[in-house]
PDB file of C-alpha atoms in Angstrom:
ATOM      1  CA  ALA B   1    -101.696 -79.850  14.095  1.00 47.00           C
ATOM      2  CA  ASN B   2     -98.783 -77.620  13.138  1.00 47.00           C
ATOM      3  CA  LEU B   3     -95.855 -77.576  15.575  1.00 46.00           C
ATOM      4  CA  PRO B   4     -94.942 -74.210  17.191  1.00 49.00           C
ATOM      5  CA  LEU B   5     -91.891 -72.330  15.867  1.00 46.00           C
ATOM      6  CA  PRO B   6     -88.640 -72.491  17.882  1.00 47.00           C
ATOM      7  CA  PRO B   7     -88.333 -69.584  20.343  1.00 48.00           C
ATOM      8  CA  SER B   8     -85.247 -68.137  18.574  1.00 43.00           C
ATOM      9  CA  SER B   9     -85.160 -66.696  15.095  1.00 42.00           C
ATOM     10  CA  SER B  10     -81.664 -68.111  14.472  1.00 40.00           C
ATOM     11  CA  LEU B  11     -79.837 -71.331  15.047  1.00 39.00           C
ATOM     12  CA  PRO B  12     -78.203 -71.363  18.532  1.00 38.00           C
ATOM     13  CA  PHE B  13     -74.613 -72.049  17.342  1.00 36.00           C
ATOM     14  CA  LEU B  14     -74.704 -69.155  14.894  1.00 38.00           C
ATOM     15  CA  ARG B  15     -75.859 -66.474  17.293  1.00 39.00           C
ATOM     16  CA  GLY B  16     -73.790 -63.357  17.038  1.00 43.00           C
ATOM     17  CA  SER B  17     -72.170 -64.545  13.856  1.00 44.00           C
ATOM     18  CA  GLY B  18     -74.304 -62.556  11.492  1.00 44.00           C
ATOM     19  CA  TYR B  19     -75.760 -65.655   9.866  1.00 39.00           C
ATOM     20  CA  THR B  20     -79.484 -65.927  10.691  1.00 41.00           C
ATOM     21  CA  LEU B  21     -82.013 -68.578   9.806  1.00 41.00           C
ATOM     22  CA  ALA B  22     -85.477 -67.175  10.262  1.00 41.00           C
ATOM     23  CA  PHE B  23     -88.352 -69.463  11.096  1.00 41.00           C
ATOM     24  CA  ALA B  24     -90.994 -66.811  11.628  1.00 45.00           C
ATOM     25  CA  PRO B  25     -92.280 -65.196   8.456  1.00 47.00           C
ATOM     26  CA  SER B  26     -91.911 -61.463   8.095  1.00 47.00           C
ATOM     27  CA  SER B  27     -94.924 -59.215   8.329  1.00 48.00           C
ATOM     28  CA  SER B  28     -94.850 -58.602   4.599  1.00 48.00           C
ATOM     29  CA  ALA B  29     -94.651 -62.258   3.675  1.00 46.00           C
ATOM     30  CA  LYS B  30     -97.716 -64.219   2.734  1.00 48.00           C
ATOM     31  CA  PRO B  31     -99.073 -66.696   5.322  1.00 49.00           C
ATOM     32  CA  LEU B  32     -97.526 -70.073   4.987  1.00 45.00           C
ATOM     33  CA  GLU B  33     -99.871 -72.374   3.115  1.00 47.00           C
ATOM     34  CA  LYS B  34    -100.752 -75.572   4.828  1.00 45.00           C
ATOM     35  CA  SER B  35     -99.308 -78.545   3.134  1.00 45.00           C
ATOM     36  CA  LYS B  36     -98.046 -81.944   3.953  1.00 48.00           C
ATOM     37  CA  ARG B  37     -94.413 -80.731   3.788  1.00 49.00           C
ATOM     38  CA  SER B  38     -94.481 -77.921   6.379  1.00 53.00           C
ATOM     39  CA  PRO B  39     -95.446 -79.978   9.458  1.00 61.00           C
ATOM     40  CA  ILE B  40     -92.902 -82.617   8.577  1.00 61.00           C
ATOM     41  CA  LEU B  41     -90.074 -80.037   8.083  1.00 57.00           C
ATOM     42  CA  PHE B  42     -90.733 -78.289  11.386  1.00 61.00           C
ATOM     43  CA  SER B  43     -91.059 -81.611  13.150  1.00 65.00           C
ATOM     44  CA  VAL B  44     -87.677 -82.723  11.849  1.00 61.00           C
ATOM     45  CA  VAL B  45     -85.993 -79.476  12.929  1.00 59.00           C
ATOM     46  CA  ALA B  46     -87.634 -79.509  16.368  1.00 64.00           C
ATOM     47  CA  ASN B  47     -86.719 -83.106  16.994  1.00 69.00           C
ATOM     48  CA  ASN B  48     -83.082 -82.535  15.984  1.00 71.00           C
ATOM     49  CA  LEU B  49     -82.276 -79.215  17.700  1.00 71.00           C
ATOM     50  CA  ASP B  50     -80.010 -80.904  20.239  1.00 73.00           C
ATOM     51  CA  ARG B  51     -78.126 -82.657  17.493  1.00 74.00           C
ATOM     52  CA  ILE B  52     -77.863 -79.400  15.528  1.00 71.00           C
ATOM     53  CA  ASN B  53     -76.491 -77.651  18.626  1.00 75.00           C
ATOM     54  CA  VAL B  54     -73.884 -80.380  19.087  1.00 76.00           C
ATOM     55  CA  ILE B  55     -72.829 -80.034  15.470  1.00 77.00           C
ATOM     56  CA  GLY B  56     -72.689 -76.256  15.877  1.00 73.00           C
ATOM     57  CA  SER B  57     -70.510 -76.564  18.971  1.00 78.00           C
ATOM     58  CA  LYS B  58     -68.119 -78.816  17.089  1.00 76.00           C
ATOM     59  CA  ILE B  59     -67.912 -76.335  14.229  1.00 77.00           C
ATOM     60  CA  GLN B  60     -67.193 -73.523  16.687  1.00 77.00           C
ATOM     61  CA  SER B  61     -64.521 -75.599  18.416  1.00 77.00           C
ATOM     62  CA  GLU B  62     -62.832 -76.581  15.153  1.00 75.00           C
ATOM     63  CA  THR B  63     -63.004 -73.002  13.862  1.00 72.00           C
ATOM     64  CA  ALA B  64     -61.432 -71.729  17.081  1.00 71.00           C
ATOM     65  CA  LYS B  65     -58.646 -74.290  16.784  1.00 70.00           C
ATOM     66  CA  GLN B  66     -57.984 -73.374  13.150  1.00 74.00           C
ATOM     67  CA  TRP B  67     -58.012 -69.663  13.945  1.00 69.00           C
ATOM     68  CA  SER B  68     -55.633 -70.224  16.839  1.00 68.00           C
ATOM     69  CA  GLY B  69     -53.335 -72.196  14.571  1.00 68.00           C
ATOM     70  CA  LEU B  70     -53.526 -69.519  11.893  1.00 66.00           C
ATOM     71  CA  HIS B  71     -52.744 -66.844  14.477  1.00 63.00           C
ATOM     72  CA  ASP B  72     -49.705 -68.787  15.670  1.00 69.00           C
ATOM     73  CA  ASN B  73     -48.491 -69.318  12.099  1.00 69.00           C
ATOM     74  CA  VAL B  74     -48.888 -65.635  11.266  1.00 60.00           C
ATOM     75  CA  GLY B  75     -46.984 -64.762  14.429  1.00 64.00           C
ATOM     76  CA  ARG B  76     -44.142 -67.102  13.531  1.00 68.00           C
ATOM     77  CA  GLU B  77     -43.922 -65.817   9.953  1.00 66.00           C
ATOM     78  CA  TRP B  78     -43.989 -62.200  11.105  1.00 62.00           C
ATOM     79  CA  GLY B  79     -41.210 -63.011  13.538  1.00 62.00           C
ATOM     80  CA  LYS B  80     -39.174 -64.362  10.635  1.00 59.00           C
ATOM     81  CA  VAL B  81     -39.829 -61.209   8.580  1.00 55.00           C
ATOM     82  CA  THR B  82     -38.769 -58.838  11.381  1.00 54.00           C
ATOM     83  CA  SER B  83     -35.703 -60.975  12.049  1.00 52.00           C
ATOM     84  CA  SER B  84     -34.752 -60.824   8.356  1.00 53.00           C
ATOM     85  CA  ILE B  85     -35.188 -57.043   8.273  1.00 50.00           C
ATOM     86  CA  ALA B  86     -32.948 -56.676  11.324  1.00 46.00           C
ATOM     87  CA  LYS B  87     -30.295 -58.841   9.653  1.00 45.00           C
ATOM     88  CA  ILE B  88     -30.460 -56.756   6.463  1.00 46.00           C
ATOM     89  CA  PHE B  89     -29.932 -53.493   8.352  1.00 43.00           C
ATOM     90  CA  SER B  90     -27.128 -55.077  10.359  1.00 46.00           C
ATOM     91  CA  ARG B  91     -25.484 -56.332   7.167  1.00 47.00           C
ATOM     92  CA  GLU B  92     -25.796 -52.907   5.529  1.00 46.00           C
ATOM     93  CA  ARG B  93     -24.149 -51.246   8.515  1.00 48.00           C
ATOM     94  CA  HIS B  94     -21.406 -53.857   8.416  1.00 49.00           C
ATOM     95  CA  GLN B  95     -20.883 -53.263   4.687  1.00 53.00           C
ATOM     96  CA  GLY B  96     -20.702 -49.517   5.337  1.00 55.00           C
ATOM     97  CA  ALA B  97     -17.964 -50.018   7.926  1.00 73.00           C
ATOM     98  CA  LYS B  98     -16.087 -52.319   5.533  1.00 89.00           C
ATOM     99  CA  LYS B  99     -15.730 -49.525   2.946  1.00 92.00           C
ATOM    100  CA  LEU B 100     -13.272 -47.640   5.137  1.00 94.00           C
ATOM    101  CA  ASP B 101     -11.458 -50.880   5.953  1.00 96.00           C
ATOM    102  CA  GLU B 102     -11.114 -51.669   2.246  1.00 96.00           C
ATOM    103  CA  VAL B 103      -9.768 -48.199   1.448  1.00 97.00           C
ATOM    104  CA  LEU B 104      -7.167 -48.480   4.172  1.00 97.00           C
ATOM    105  CA  ARG B 105      -6.177 -52.031   3.207  1.00 97.00           C
ATOM    106  CA  THR B 106      -5.791 -51.305  -0.513  1.00 98.00           C
ATOM    107  CA  PHE B 107      -3.836 -48.065  -0.110  1.00 98.00           C
ATOM    108  CA  GLN B 108      -1.457 -49.736   2.345  1.00 98.00           C
ATOM    109  CA  ALA B 109      -0.441 -52.083  -0.488  1.00 97.00           C
ATOM    110  CA  VAL B 110       0.201 -49.331  -3.087  1.00 98.00           C
ATOM    111  CA  LEU B 111       3.864 -48.621  -2.339  1.00 97.00           C
ATOM    112  CA  ASN B 112       6.428 -51.241  -3.270  1.00 95.00           C
ATOM    113  CA  GLY B 113       9.516 -49.660  -1.805  1.00 93.00           C
ATOM    114  CA  ASN B 114       9.491 -46.239  -3.467  1.00 91.00           C
ATOM    115  CA  GLU B 115       7.561 -47.480  -6.493  1.00 96.00           C
ATOM    116  CA  VAL B 116       3.835 -46.925  -6.877  1.00 98.00           C
ATOM    117  CA  ASP B 117       2.083 -50.133  -7.964  1.00 98.00           C
ATOM    118  CA  THR B 118      -0.344 -48.999 -10.668  1.00 98.00           C
ATOM    119  CA  ALA B 119      -2.885 -51.841 -10.398  1.00 97.00           C
ATOM    120  CA  GLN B 120      -3.036 -51.495  -6.631  1.00 98.00           C
ATOM    121  CA  LEU B 121      -3.311 -47.703  -6.862  1.00 98.00           C
ATOM    122  CA  LEU B 122      -6.267 -47.891  -9.240  1.00 98.00           C
ATOM    123  CA  LYS B 123      -7.933 -50.517  -7.078  1.00 97.00           C
ATOM    124  CA  ALA B 124      -7.459 -48.363  -3.973  1.00 98.00           C
ATOM    125  CA  CYS B 125      -8.871 -45.306  -5.755  1.00 97.00           C
ATOM    126  CA  ARG B 126     -11.949 -47.298  -6.774  1.00 96.00           C
ATOM    127  CA  ALA B 127     -12.473 -48.362  -3.184  1.00 96.00           C
ATOM    128  CA  HIS B 128     -12.062 -44.796  -2.024  1.00 96.00           C
ATOM    129  CA  LEU B 129     -14.581 -43.611  -4.598  1.00 94.00           C
ATOM    130  CA  LEU B 130     -17.224 -45.805  -2.956  1.00 91.00           C
ATOM    131  CA  LEU B 131     -16.326 -44.368   0.439  1.00 91.00           C
ATOM    132  CA  MET B 132     -16.644 -40.806  -0.852  1.00 89.00           C
ATOM    133  CA  LYS B 133     -20.055 -41.511  -2.346  1.00 86.00           C
ATOM    134  CA  SER B 134     -21.224 -42.725   1.051  1.00 82.00           C
ATOM    135  CA  GLY B 135     -20.077 -39.391   2.516  1.00 76.00           C
ATOM    136  CA  GLY B 136     -23.190 -37.664   1.205  1.00 74.00           C
ATOM    137  CA  ALA B 137     -23.818 -34.633  -0.988  1.00 78.00           C
ATOM    138  CA  ALA B 138     -20.885 -32.687   0.448  1.00 74.00           C
ATOM    139  CA  LEU B 139     -18.355 -34.936  -1.318  1.00 81.00           C
ATOM    140  CA  ARG B 140     -20.451 -35.612  -4.421  1.00 81.00           C
ATOM    141  CA  VAL B 141     -18.658 -33.095  -6.658  1.00 80.00           C
ATOM    142  CA  VAL B 142     -15.243 -34.369  -5.546  1.00 86.00           C
ATOM    143  CA  ALA B 143     -16.325 -37.985  -6.131  1.00 91.00           C
ATOM    144  CA  LYS B 144     -17.671 -37.255  -9.609  1.00 91.00           C
ATOM    145  CA  ASP B 145     -14.463 -35.499 -10.614  1.00 91.00           C
ATOM    146  CA  MET B 146     -12.344 -38.331  -9.260  1.00 94.00           C
ATOM    147  CA  GLU B 147     -14.365 -40.974 -11.113  1.00 96.00           C
ATOM    148  CA  THR B 148     -13.908 -39.177 -14.440  1.00 96.00           C
ATOM    149  CA  ASN B 149     -10.147 -39.031 -13.951  1.00 97.00           C
ATOM    150  CA  LEU B 150      -9.960 -42.607 -12.740  1.00 97.00           C
ATOM    151  CA  ASN B 151     -11.592 -43.773 -15.970  1.00 97.00           C
ATOM    152  CA  LYS B 152      -8.825 -42.009 -17.960  1.00 97.00           C
ATOM    153  CA  ALA B 153      -6.077 -43.781 -16.019  1.00 97.00           C
ATOM    154  CA  GLU B 154      -7.734 -47.202 -16.184  1.00 97.00           C
ATOM    155  CA  SER B 155      -8.239 -46.898 -19.947  1.00 96.00           C
ATOM    156  CA  LEU B 156      -4.487 -46.770 -20.648  1.00 96.00           C
ATOM    157  CA  PHE B 157      -3.582 -49.281 -17.925  1.00 97.00           C
ATOM    158  CA  HIS B 158      -5.813 -51.974 -19.440  1.00 96.00           C
ATOM    159  CA  LYS B 159      -4.348 -51.412 -22.914  1.00 95.00           C
ATOM    160  CA  LEU B 160      -0.685 -51.692 -21.930  1.00 95.00           C
ATOM    161  CA  PRO B 161       1.232 -54.968 -21.556  1.00 95.00           C
ATOM    162  CA  PRO B 162       1.558 -55.815 -17.831  1.00 91.00           C
ATOM    163  CA  LYS B 163       5.261 -54.923 -17.596  1.00 91.00           C
ATOM    164  CA  GLU B 164       4.832 -51.510 -19.215  1.00 94.00           C
ATOM    165  CA  GLY B 165       2.091 -50.436 -16.848  1.00 96.00           C
ATOM    166  CA  ARG B 166       3.100 -52.256 -13.682  1.00 96.00           C
ATOM    167  CA  TYR B 167       4.420 -49.174 -11.915  1.00 98.00           C
ATOM    168  CA  LEU B 168       3.244 -45.598 -12.131  1.00 98.00           C
ATOM    169  CA  ALA B 169       6.634 -44.458 -13.457  1.00 97.00           C
ATOM    170  CA  SER B 170       6.611 -46.948 -16.361  1.00 97.00           C
ATOM    171  CA  LEU B 171       2.993 -46.166 -17.263  1.00 98.00           C
ATOM    172  CA  LEU B 172       3.670 -42.423 -17.368  1.00 98.00           C
ATOM    173  CA  GLU B 173       6.913 -42.929 -19.323  1.00 97.00           C
ATOM    174  CA  ASN B 174       5.153 -45.121 -21.863  1.00 96.00           C
ATOM    175  CA  GLU B 175       2.435 -42.548 -22.456  1.00 97.00           C
ATOM    176  CA  ARG B 176       4.973 -39.714 -22.611  1.00 96.00           C
ATOM    177  CA  GLN B 177       6.981 -41.478 -25.289  1.00 96.00           C
ATOM    178  CA  SER B 178       3.859 -41.910 -27.398  1.00 96.00           C
ATOM    179  CA  GLY B 179       4.026 -38.176 -28.093  1.00 96.00           C
ATOM    180  CA  ILE B 180       0.497 -37.255 -27.100  1.00 97.00           C
ATOM    181  CA  HIS B 181       1.663 -34.513 -24.717  1.00 97.00           C
ATOM    182  CA  VAL B 182       3.218 -31.178 -25.668  1.00 96.00           C
ATOM    183  CA  GLY B 183       5.987 -30.791 -23.118  1.00 94.00           C
ATOM    184  CA  SER B 184       4.339 -30.496 -19.705  1.00 95.00           C
ATOM    185  CA  GLU B 185       0.981 -29.693 -21.275  1.00 97.00           C
ATOM    186  CA  LEU B 186      -0.921 -32.938 -20.923  1.00 98.00           C
ATOM    187  CA  LYS B 187      -3.589 -34.180 -23.275  1.00 97.00           C
ATOM    188  CA  ASP B 188      -6.920 -33.868 -21.509  1.00 97.00           C
ATOM    189  CA  ALA B 189      -8.040 -37.456 -22.148  1.00 96.00           C
ATOM    190  CA  SER B 190      -4.679 -38.956 -21.121  1.00 98.00           C
ATOM    191  CA  ALA B 191      -3.923 -41.199 -18.157  1.00 98.00           C
ATOM    192  CA  ALA B 192      -1.350 -38.668 -16.950  1.00 98.00           C
ATOM    193  CA  MET B 193      -4.000 -35.949 -16.786  1.00 98.00           C
ATOM    194  CA  GLY B 194      -6.349 -38.244 -14.902  1.00 98.00           C
ATOM    195  CA  LEU B 195      -3.676 -39.306 -12.425  1.00 98.00           C
ATOM    196  CA  LEU B 196      -2.535 -35.714 -11.917  1.00 98.00           C
ATOM    197  CA  TRP B 197      -6.012 -34.641 -10.791  1.00 97.00           C
ATOM    198  CA  ILE B 198      -6.562 -37.761  -8.693  1.00 98.00           C
ATOM    199  CA  ARG B 199      -3.379 -36.922  -6.800  1.00 98.00           C
ATOM    200  CA  ARG B 200      -4.534 -33.361  -6.229  1.00 97.00           C
ATOM    201  CA  SER B 201      -7.922 -34.636  -5.074  1.00 95.00           C
ATOM    202  CA  LEU B 202      -6.307 -37.014  -2.574  1.00 97.00           C
ATOM    203  CA  ALA B 203      -4.095 -34.180  -1.305  1.00 97.00           C
ATOM    204  CA  PHE B 204      -7.267 -32.186  -0.639  1.00 96.00           C
ATOM    205  CA  GLN B 205      -8.909 -35.117   1.119  1.00 95.00           C
ATOM    206  CA  LEU B 206      -5.803 -35.871   3.182  1.00 97.00           C
ATOM    207  CA  GLU B 207      -5.931 -32.366   4.625  1.00 96.00           C
ATOM    208  CA  PHE B 208      -9.691 -32.567   5.120  1.00 95.00           C
ATOM    209  CA  TYR B 209      -9.728 -36.032   6.741  1.00 95.00           C
ATOM    210  CA  ALA B 210      -6.903 -34.997   9.065  1.00 96.00           C
ATOM    211  CA  SER B 211      -9.185 -32.244  10.363  1.00 95.00           C
ATOM    212  CA  LEU B 212     -11.803 -34.832  11.375  1.00 95.00           C
ATOM    213  CA  ILE B 213      -9.429 -36.655  13.713  1.00 96.00           C
ATOM    214  CA  PRO B 214      -9.591 -34.242  16.711  1.00 95.00           C
ATOM    215  CA  SER B 215     -13.055 -34.129  18.288  1.00 91.00           C
ATOM    216  CA  ASN B 216     -12.729 -30.435  19.143  1.00 92.00           C
ATOM    217  CA  GLY B 217     -11.511 -29.232  15.756  1.00 92.00           C
ATOM    218  CA  ARG B 218     -12.986 -26.584  13.492  1.00 94.00           C
ATOM    219  CA  HIS B 219     -16.202 -27.105  11.553  1.00 95.00           C
ATOM    220  CA  PRO B 220     -15.612 -29.360   8.497  1.00 95.00           C
ATOM    221  CA  LYS B 221     -16.789 -26.722   6.009  1.00 94.00           C
ATOM    222  CA  ASP B 222     -14.194 -24.240   7.275  1.00 96.00           C
ATOM    223  CA  VAL B 223     -11.367 -26.771   7.074  1.00 95.00           C
ATOM    224  CA  ALA B 224     -12.576 -27.983   3.678  1.00 95.00           C
ATOM    225  CA  MET B 225     -12.369 -24.436   2.352  1.00 96.00           C
ATOM    226  CA  ASP B 226      -8.780 -24.073   3.574  1.00 96.00           C
ATOM    227  CA  ALA B 227      -7.861 -27.470   2.117  1.00 96.00           C
ATOM    228  CA  TYR B 228      -9.414 -26.483  -1.205  1.00 96.00           C
ATOM    229  CA  TYR B 229      -7.468 -23.227  -1.440  1.00 96.00           C
ATOM    230  CA  ASN B 230      -4.231 -25.060  -0.578  1.00 96.00           C
ATOM    231  CA  THR B 231      -4.554 -27.978  -2.991  1.00 97.00           C
ATOM    232  CA  LEU B 232      -7.091 -27.470  -5.798  1.00 96.00           C
ATOM    233  CA  SER B 233      -7.899 -23.798  -6.178  1.00 97.00           C
ATOM    234  CA  PRO B 234      -4.508 -22.841  -7.736  1.00 97.00           C
ATOM    235  CA  TYR B 235      -5.355 -25.113 -10.697  1.00 97.00           C
ATOM    236  CA  HIS B 236      -9.042 -24.243 -11.064  1.00 96.00           C
ATOM    237  CA  GLY B 237     -10.410 -21.664 -13.455  1.00 96.00           C
ATOM    238  CA  TRP B 238     -13.085 -19.110 -12.619  1.00 96.00           C
ATOM    239  CA  LEU B 239     -16.048 -21.501 -12.981  1.00 94.00           C
ATOM    240  CA  LEU B 240     -14.632 -24.304 -10.834  1.00 92.00           C
ATOM    241  CA  GLN B 241     -13.573 -21.778  -8.197  1.00 94.00           C
ATOM    242  CA  LYS B 242     -17.258 -20.915  -7.876  1.00 92.00           C
ATOM    243  CA  VAL B 243     -18.678 -24.453  -8.037  1.00 88.00           C
ATOM    244  CA  PHE B 244     -16.354 -26.231  -5.577  1.00 89.00           C
ATOM    245  CA  PRO B 245     -16.609 -23.764  -2.671  1.00 91.00           C
ATOM    246  CA  LEU B 246     -20.394 -23.764  -3.076  1.00 90.00           C
ATOM    247  CA  SER B 247     -20.547 -27.544  -2.666  1.00 87.00           C
ATOM    248  CA  LEU B 248     -18.092 -27.475   0.242  1.00 90.00           C
ATOM    249  CA  SER B 249     -20.204 -24.889   2.055  1.00 90.00           C
ATOM    250  CA  GLN B 250     -22.837 -27.612   2.538  1.00 87.00           C
ATOM    251  CA  MET B 251     -20.526 -29.698   4.728  1.00 91.00           C
ATOM    252  CA  PRO B 252     -22.355 -31.176   7.754  1.00 92.00           C
ATOM    253  CA  GLU B 253     -21.045 -31.517  11.305  1.00 93.00           C
ATOM    254  CA  ARG B 254     -18.008 -33.680  12.038  1.00 95.00           C
ATOM    255  CA  GLN B 255     -20.153 -36.388  13.674  1.00 94.00           C
ATOM    256  CA  VAL B 256     -22.102 -36.878  10.431  1.00 93.00           C
ATOM    257  CA  PHE B 257     -18.902 -37.662   8.493  1.00 92.00           C
ATOM    258  CA  ILE B 258     -17.576 -39.966  11.186  1.00 94.00           C
ATOM    259  CA  ALA B 259     -20.867 -41.869  11.268  1.00 93.00           C
ATOM    260  CA  LYS B 260     -21.107 -42.182   7.467  1.00 90.00           C
ATOM    261  CA  PHE B 261     -17.524 -43.390   7.131  1.00 91.00           C
ATOM    262  CA  GLY B 262     -18.343 -46.039   9.725  1.00 91.00           C
ATOM    263  CA  GLY B 263     -21.539 -47.085   7.920  1.00 89.00           C
ATOM    264  CA  ARG B 264     -23.786 -45.825  10.727  1.00 89.00           C
ATOM    265  CA  GLU B 265     -26.458 -43.287  11.484  1.00 91.00           C
ATOM    266  CA  VAL B 266     -25.433 -40.415  13.750  1.00 92.00           C
ATOM    267  CA  ASP B 267     -27.670 -41.647  16.581  1.00 92.00           C
ATOM    268  CA  GLU B 268     -25.902 -45.032  16.423  1.00 91.00           C
ATOM    269  CA  LEU B 269     -22.467 -43.503  16.934  1.00 92.00           C
ATOM    270  CA  ASP B 270     -21.122 -44.205  20.409  1.00 93.00           C
ATOM    271  CA  ARG B 271     -17.716 -43.335  21.859  1.00 93.00           C
ATOM    272  CA  GLU B 272     -16.194 -46.731  21.162  1.00 94.00           C
ATOM    273  CA  SER B 273     -17.228 -46.824  17.492  1.00 93.00           C
ATOM    274  CA  GLU B 274     -16.155 -43.194  17.027  1.00 95.00           C
ATOM    275  CA  ARG B 275     -12.685 -43.959  18.396  1.00 95.00           C
ATOM    276  CA  GLU B 276     -12.378 -46.931  16.041  1.00 95.00           C
ATOM    277  CA  ILE B 277     -13.401 -44.908  12.967  1.00 96.00           C
ATOM    278  CA  VAL B 278     -11.102 -42.009  13.870  1.00 96.00           C
ATOM    279  CA  LYS B 279      -8.236 -44.455  14.388  1.00 96.00           C
ATOM    280  CA  LYS B 280      -8.716 -45.783  10.849  1.00 96.00           C
ATOM    281  CA  LEU B 281      -8.916 -42.279   9.389  1.00 96.00           C
ATOM    282  CA  LYS B 282      -5.647 -41.409  11.123  1.00 97.00           C
ATOM    283  CA  MET B 283      -4.005 -44.510   9.627  1.00 97.00           C
ATOM    284  CA  LEU B 284      -5.348 -43.632   6.177  1.00 97.00           C
ATOM    285  CA  VAL B 285      -3.950 -40.105   6.338  1.00 97.00           C
ATOM    286  CA  ALA B 286      -0.552 -41.477   7.380  1.00 98.00           C
ATOM    287  CA  THR B 287      -0.683 -43.990   4.511  1.00 98.00           C
ATOM    288  CA  TRP B 288      -1.546 -41.378   1.890  1.00 98.00           C
ATOM    289  CA  ASP B 289       1.305 -39.004   2.689  1.00 97.00           C
ATOM    290  CA  PRO B 290       4.243 -41.057   1.309  1.00 97.00           C
ATOM    291  CA  ILE B 291       2.140 -42.253  -1.654  1.00 98.00           C
ATOM    292  CA  ILE B 292       1.331 -38.686  -2.696  1.00 98.00           C
ATOM    293  CA  ASN B 293       4.973 -37.670  -2.304  1.00 97.00           C
ATOM    294  CA  SER B 294       6.186 -40.508  -4.569  1.00 97.00           C
ATOM    295  CA  TRP B 295       3.388 -39.745  -6.998  1.00 97.00           C
ATOM    296  CA  ARG B 296       4.389 -36.075  -7.225  1.00 98.00           C
ATOM    297  CA  TYR B 297       8.047 -36.970  -7.601  1.00 97.00           C
ATOM    298  CA  GLU B 298       7.377 -39.108 -10.708  1.00 97.00           C
ATOM    299  CA  PHE B 299       5.367 -36.339 -12.374  1.00 98.00           C
ATOM    300  CA  GLU B 300       8.043 -33.745 -11.696  1.00 97.00           C
ATOM    301  CA  ARG B 301      10.836 -36.094 -12.829  1.00 97.00           C
ATOM    302  CA  LEU B 302       9.072 -36.728 -16.143  1.00 97.00           C
ATOM    303  CA  ASP B 303       8.105 -33.059 -16.582  1.00 97.00           C
ATOM    304  CA  LEU B 304       4.374 -33.928 -16.499  1.00 98.00           C
ATOM    305  CA  GLU B 305       3.330 -31.469 -13.767  1.00 97.00           C
ATOM    306  CA  ASP B 306       0.803 -29.525 -15.822  1.00 98.00           C
ATOM    307  CA  THR B 307       0.038 -26.315 -13.877  1.00 97.00           C
ATOM    308  CA  ARG B 308      -2.519 -24.840 -16.272  1.00 97.00           C
ATOM    309  CA  ARG B 309      -5.910 -23.933 -14.831  1.00 96.00           C
ATOM    310  CA  ALA B 310      -8.859 -26.137 -15.693  1.00 93.00           C
TER     311      ALA B 310
END
């Protein structure tokens, strides 16, 4: 006689898993034909259900262990990823803060007595260019102009023998003697022209940065306008007098500049970090003043102070 079907339509260890082994034929299926195989197959399954359940339990146990291990591994790897991301952001903030440190350090080494060391000056200006670019859109026009002029100065410096370009005075004298200038009218692509405008740009920034030192000072855009009219506007033509004030009118709040110069977001700026950044800005302003004075003196002495409007 045929053995009865098991009471469940699926194997016990696969219940709820979505994998079903049906023993009972569907209503649409044809009746199972009697044969010698069917009774034997059902007899084997019925006699080995306990063994099948044991095997199923082992599979469930091993699967649970593997899943637990996978979960732990994923957790550990994710922990490594989040830790790496935190380190990257920390390193970026540290690099941002180092830009101001580098500007201060390099400019402090520019003066050798009353002489302006050309290599050190160009290096300091490059460092300052990176700082300006981190200051956002408000300083973008100033940074672009400074980079163009810095390229002019570096071009001649790298061509001259070391002794002839060691100091600003000797570099300017060498170029002057080459005859490329017409009196005090400088050739546009010359190193002297580039250095003249870099000096004027730094004079503007000195006045502007000094305004950021007091916490209760005027809005940066108002001070920037005054600094522009004092230092750059007298040498700008009609077009530049329209372009520069327009860019300066987009100046953000003081806290935004302080944060950017320190390589931070505004919401990361606390009192201690603000004091430290302001202290460095104050030192930079004090460092620039004698450099700019010596710089101007050499141009006036060599009759290279081109006052034409650009």
